[in-house]
Amino acid sequence: MQARLKVFKSGNSLALRLPKSLNLDNVKEFILKSFDNNEVVLTPVKDDEWSGLFKTLNELKDAGVKFERAEQSLPQERNFGFK
């Protein structure tokens, strides 16, 4: 897809208005790469699987949920028939 984007000033920054057809509803951040010839590449930042887990664990901790380790038993003794 190729489209023309509008650049506008937002406070002390420049902003780009992206077409809704890009369907970027779940994207909150981009990595910006700019080149000498004024070319710009925006790459969406994807949350990795672990960041969601850590975020949830921190929210539970902040809510006062206590985590306890399960008691570990000793391994069972087994007889494999070897001497």
PDB file of C-alpha atoms in Angstrom:
ATOM      1  CA  MET A   1       0.000   0.000   0.000  1.00  0.00           C
ATOM      2  CA  GLN A   2       1.217   3.464  -0.794  1.00  0.00           C
ATOM      3  CA  ALA A   3      -0.455   6.605   0.524  1.00  0.00           C
ATOM      4  CA  ARG A   4       0.229  10.276   1.074  1.00  0.00           C
ATOM      5  CA  LEU A   5       0.361  11.306   4.696  1.00  0.00           C
ATOM      6  CA  LYS A   6      -0.253  14.716   6.182  1.00  0.00           C
ATOM      7  CA  VAL A   7       2.434  16.125   8.468  1.00  0.00           C
ATOM      8  CA  PHE A   8       1.272  18.607  11.079  1.00  0.00           C
ATOM      9  CA  LYS A   9       2.573  20.280  14.200  1.00  0.00           C
ATOM     10  CA  SER A  10       1.353  18.966  17.546  1.00  0.00           C
ATOM     11  CA  GLY A  11       2.764  21.054  20.378  1.00  0.00           C
ATOM     12  CA  ASN A  12       6.534  21.154  19.821  1.00  0.00           C
ATOM     13  CA  SER A  13       6.521  17.947  17.747  1.00  0.00           C
ATOM     14  CA  LEU A  14       5.665  16.913  14.234  1.00  0.00           C
ATOM     15  CA  ALA A  15       2.939  14.310  13.753  1.00  0.00           C
ATOM     16  CA  LEU A  16       1.768  12.086  10.905  1.00  0.00           C
ATOM     17  CA  ARG A  17      -1.862  11.319  10.256  1.00  0.00           C
ATOM     18  CA  LEU A  18      -2.031   7.631   9.272  1.00  0.00           C
ATOM     19  CA  PRO A  19      -4.906   6.215   7.202  1.00  0.00           C
ATOM     20  CA  LYS A  20      -7.433   4.198   9.208  1.00  0.00           C
ATOM     21  CA  SER A  21      -7.199   1.450   6.579  1.00  0.00           C
ATOM     22  CA  LEU A  22      -3.800   0.485   8.021  1.00  0.00           C
ATOM     23  CA  ASN A  23      -5.730  -1.092  10.930  1.00  0.00           C
ATOM     24  CA  LEU A  24      -3.195  -0.218  13.636  1.00  0.00           C
ATOM     25  CA  ASP A  25      -5.683  -0.334  16.519  1.00  0.00           C
ATOM     26  CA  ASN A  26      -3.468  -2.579  18.672  1.00  0.00           C
ATOM     27  CA  VAL A  27      -0.195  -0.777  17.960  1.00  0.00           C
ATOM     28  CA  LYS A  28       0.836   1.754  20.601  1.00  0.00           C
ATOM     29  CA  GLU A  29       4.496   2.359  19.657  1.00  0.00           C
ATOM     30  CA  PHE A  30       6.680   2.502  16.567  1.00  0.00           C
ATOM     31  CA  ILE A  31      10.415   2.376  15.993  1.00  0.00           C
ATOM     32  CA  LEU A  32      11.464   5.284  13.791  1.00  0.00           C
ATOM     33  CA  LYS A  33      14.352   4.974  11.335  1.00  0.00           C
ATOM     34  CA  SER A  34      15.302   8.038   9.345  1.00  0.00           C
ATOM     35  CA  PHE A  35      17.814   8.234   6.526  1.00  0.00           C
ATOM     36  CA  ASP A  36      19.934  11.003   4.997  1.00  0.00           C
ATOM     37  CA  ASN A  37      17.580  11.420   2.045  1.00  0.00           C
ATOM     38  CA  ASN A  38      14.627  12.342   4.327  1.00  0.00           C
ATOM     39  CA  GLU A  39      13.180   8.833   4.028  1.00  0.00           C
ATOM     40  CA  VAL A  40      11.427   7.584   7.149  1.00  0.00           C
ATOM     41  CA  VAL A  41      10.524   4.003   8.070  1.00  0.00           C
ATOM     42  CA  LEU A  42       8.071   3.245  10.887  1.00  0.00           C
ATOM     43  CA  THR A  43       8.093  -0.274  12.332  1.00  0.00           C
ATOM     44  CA  PRO A  44       5.404  -1.311  14.849  1.00  0.00           C
ATOM     45  CA  VAL A  45       6.717  -2.465  18.221  1.00  0.00           C
ATOM     46  CA  LYS A  46       5.207  -5.815  19.115  1.00  0.00           C
ATOM     47  CA  ASP A  47       4.829  -6.890  22.713  1.00  0.00           C
ATOM     48  CA  ASP A  48       6.659 -10.116  23.255  1.00  0.00           C
ATOM     49  CA  GLU A  49       4.944 -12.972  25.057  1.00  0.00           C
ATOM     50  CA  TRP A  50       6.864 -12.376  28.273  1.00  0.00           C
ATOM     51  CA  SER A  51       6.077  -8.678  28.632  1.00  0.00           C
ATOM     52  CA  GLY A  52       2.346  -9.413  28.873  1.00  0.00           C
ATOM     53  CA  LEU A  53       2.979 -12.028  31.555  1.00  0.00           C
ATOM     54  CA  PHE A  54       5.230  -9.721  33.581  1.00  0.00           C
ATOM     55  CA  LYS A  55       2.721  -6.877  33.281  1.00  0.00           C
ATOM     56  CA  THR A  56      -0.075  -9.119  34.585  1.00  0.00           C
ATOM     57  CA  LEU A  57       2.072 -10.422  37.449  1.00  0.00           C
ATOM     58  CA  ASN A  58       2.983  -6.863  38.470  1.00  0.00           C
ATOM     59  CA  GLU A  59      -0.683  -5.833  38.384  1.00  0.00           C
ATOM     60  CA  LEU A  60      -1.584  -8.791  40.620  1.00  0.00           C
ATOM     61  CA  LYS A  61       1.268  -7.938  42.996  1.00  0.00           C
ATOM     62  CA  ASP A  62       0.124  -4.300  43.148  1.00  0.00           C
ATOM     63  CA  ALA A  63      -3.405  -5.533  43.916  1.00  0.00           C
ATOM     64  CA  GLY A  64      -2.049  -7.381  46.956  1.00  0.00           C
ATOM     65  CA  VAL A  65      -2.215 -10.934  45.610  1.00  0.00           C
ATOM     66  CA  LYS A  66       0.291 -13.166  47.420  1.00  0.00           C
ATOM     67  CA  PHE A  67       2.133 -15.903  45.574  1.00  0.00           C
ATOM     68  CA  GLU A  68       3.269 -19.038  47.368  1.00  0.00           C
ATOM     69  CA  ARG A  69       5.505 -21.797  46.106  1.00  0.00           C
ATOM     70  CA  ALA A  70       4.067 -25.267  46.102  1.00  0.00           C
ATOM     71  CA  GLU A  71       5.861 -27.625  48.446  1.00  0.00           C
ATOM     72  CA  GLN A  72       8.213 -29.843  46.506  1.00  0.00           C
ATOM     73  CA  SER A  73       8.449 -33.457  47.530  1.00  0.00           C
ATOM     74  CA  LEU A  74      11.532 -35.617  47.165  1.00  0.00           C
ATOM     75  CA  PRO A  75      11.764 -37.671  43.983  1.00  0.00           C
ATOM     76  CA  GLN A  76      10.399 -41.175  44.227  1.00  0.00           C
ATOM     77  CA  GLU A  77      12.889 -43.989  44.548  1.00  0.00           C
ATOM     78  CA  ARG A  78      12.626 -46.294  41.552  1.00  0.00           C
ATOM     79  CA  ASN A  79      13.989 -49.715  40.766  1.00  0.00           C
ATOM     80  CA  PHE A  80      14.937 -50.024  37.120  1.00  0.00           C
ATOM     81  CA  GLY A  81      16.333 -53.551  37.503  1.00  0.00           C
ATOM     82  CA  PHE A  82      19.965 -52.482  37.094  1.00  0.00           C
ATOM     83  CA  LYS A  83      22.685 -53.393  39.546  1.00  0.00           C
TER      84      LYS A  83
END
